[in-house]
PDB file of C-alpha atoms and ligand atoms in Angstrom:
ATOM      1  CA  UNK A   1      76.066  90.354  46.357  1.00  0.00           C
ATOM      2  CA  UNK A   2      76.807  88.127  44.131  1.00  0.00           C
ATOM      3  CA  UNK A   3      75.843  88.549  40.327  1.00  0.00           C
ATOM      4  CA  UNK A   4      73.673  85.262  39.581  1.00  0.00           C
ATOM      5  CA  UNK A   5      74.064  86.342  35.967  1.00  0.00           C
ATOM      6  CA  UNK A   6      77.557  85.734  36.209  1.00  0.00           C
ATOM      7  CA  UNK A   7      78.964  82.234  33.884  1.00  0.00           C
ATOM      8  CA  UNK A   8      80.548  79.253  36.032  1.00  0.00           C
ATOM      9  CA  UNK A   9      83.830  79.628  34.918  1.00  0.00           C
ATOM     10  CA  UNK A  10      85.532  76.337  33.568  1.00  0.00           C
ATOM     11  CA  UNK A  11      88.354  74.652  34.824  1.00  0.00           C
ATOM     12  CA  UNK A  12      91.108  74.281  32.100  1.00  0.00           C
ATOM     13  CA  UNK A  13      95.000  72.959  31.388  1.00  0.00           C
ATOM     14  CA  UNK A  14      97.102  76.345  30.089  1.00  0.00           C
ATOM     15  CA  UNK A  15     100.794  74.949  29.513  1.00  0.00           C
ATOM     16  CA  UNK A  16     103.262  77.598  28.126  1.00  0.00           C
ATOM     17  CA  UNK A  17     105.345  76.451  24.883  1.00  0.00           C
ATOM     18  CA  UNK A  18     107.500  78.999  24.757  1.00  0.00           C
ATOM     19  CA  UNK A  19     111.298  78.122  24.168  1.00  0.00           C
ATOM     20  CA  UNK A  20     113.047  80.343  26.581  1.00  0.00           C
ATOM     21  CA  UNK A  21     110.136  80.745  29.524  1.00  0.00           C
ATOM     22  CA  UNK A  22     110.714  79.161  32.843  1.00  0.00           C
ATOM     23  CA  UNK A  23     107.263  78.129  33.214  1.00  0.00           C
ATOM     24  CA  UNK A  24     108.177  76.067  29.600  1.00  0.00           C
ATOM     25  CA  UNK A  25     106.007  72.994  29.877  1.00  0.00           C
ATOM     26  CA  UNK A  26     104.451  73.268  33.535  1.00  0.00           C
ATOM     27  CA  UNK A  27     100.953  72.854  33.387  1.00  0.00           C
ATOM     28  CA  UNK A  28      98.520  75.148  35.167  1.00  0.00           C
ATOM     29  CA  UNK A  29      95.319  74.354  36.222  1.00  0.00           C
ATOM     30  CA  UNK A  30      93.196  77.820  35.486  1.00  0.00           C
ATOM     31  CA  UNK A  31      89.332  79.280  35.909  1.00  0.00           C
ATOM     32  CA  UNK A  32      88.312  79.936  31.895  1.00  0.00           C
ATOM     33  CA  UNK A  33      85.211  81.689  30.704  1.00  0.00           C
ATOM     34  CA  UNK A  34      85.128  80.983  26.655  1.00  0.00           C
ATOM     35  CA  UNK A  35      84.834  84.141  24.171  1.00  0.00           C
ATOM     36  CA  UNK A  36      82.475  85.026  22.291  1.00  0.00           C
ATOM     37  CA  UNK A  37      84.683  84.400  18.936  1.00  0.00           C
ATOM     38  CA  UNK A  38      87.427  82.173  18.549  1.00  0.00           C
ATOM     39  CA  UNK A  39      89.473  81.454  20.329  1.00  0.00           C
ATOM     40  CA  UNK A  40      87.453  80.421  22.790  1.00  0.00           C
ATOM     41  CA  UNK A  41      89.719  80.124  25.314  1.00  0.00           C
ATOM     42  CA  UNK A  42      92.947  82.712  25.960  1.00  0.00           C
ATOM     43  CA  UNK A  43      95.498  82.544  28.659  1.00  0.00           C
ATOM     44  CA  UNK A  44      98.704  84.764  28.948  1.00  0.00           C
ATOM     45  CA  UNK A  45     101.499  83.225  30.600  1.00  0.00           C
ATOM     46  CA  UNK A  46     101.992  84.890  33.803  1.00  0.00           C
ATOM     47  CA  UNK A  47     106.157  84.385  33.260  1.00  0.00           C
ATOM     48  CA  UNK A  48     106.435  85.566  29.768  1.00  0.00           C
ATOM     49  CA  UNK A  49     103.938  87.223  28.387  1.00  0.00           C
ATOM     50  CA  UNK A  50     103.221  85.415  25.405  1.00  0.00           C
ATOM     51  CA  UNK A  51      99.450  83.896  24.110  1.00  0.00           C
ATOM     52  CA  UNK A  52      99.272  80.350  25.610  1.00  0.00           C
ATOM     53  CA  UNK A  53      98.360  78.338  22.717  1.00  0.00           C
ATOM     54  CA  UNK A  54      98.092  74.377  24.990  1.00  0.00           C
ATOM     55  CA  UNK A  55      94.914  75.070  26.393  1.00  0.00           C
ATOM     56  CA  UNK A  56      92.654  71.450  27.229  1.00  0.00           C
ATOM     57  CA  UNK A  57      89.757  70.840  29.056  1.00  0.00           C
ATOM     58  CA  UNK A  58      90.378  69.648  33.098  1.00  0.00           C
ATOM     59  CA  UNK A  59      87.442  67.403  32.200  1.00  0.00           C
ATOM     60  CA  UNK A  60      89.927  65.390  30.591  1.00  0.00           C
ATOM     61  CA  UNK A  61      91.711  62.987  32.635  1.00  0.00           C
ATOM     62  CA  UNK A  62      94.600  61.378  30.874  1.00  0.00           C
ATOM     63  CA  UNK A  63      95.180  58.060  31.910  1.00  0.00           C
TER      64      UNK A  63
HETATM   65 ZN1   ZN B 101     105.645  81.292  29.172  1.00  0.00          ZN
END
């Protein structure tokens, strides 16, 4: 049964910037929930396990 109090996830672009990581520079669209404290958007790279520092909103469309 769906929990109606669950916040709606926000689509964000997360890009790993770890030099040694094979996913360096690869952007993933991920559903995220804002954290209660800064940094509001947090993600971890599934490849290298490092925190992803490059997180932007997917709503911003680059021409
Ligand atoms: Zn990585």
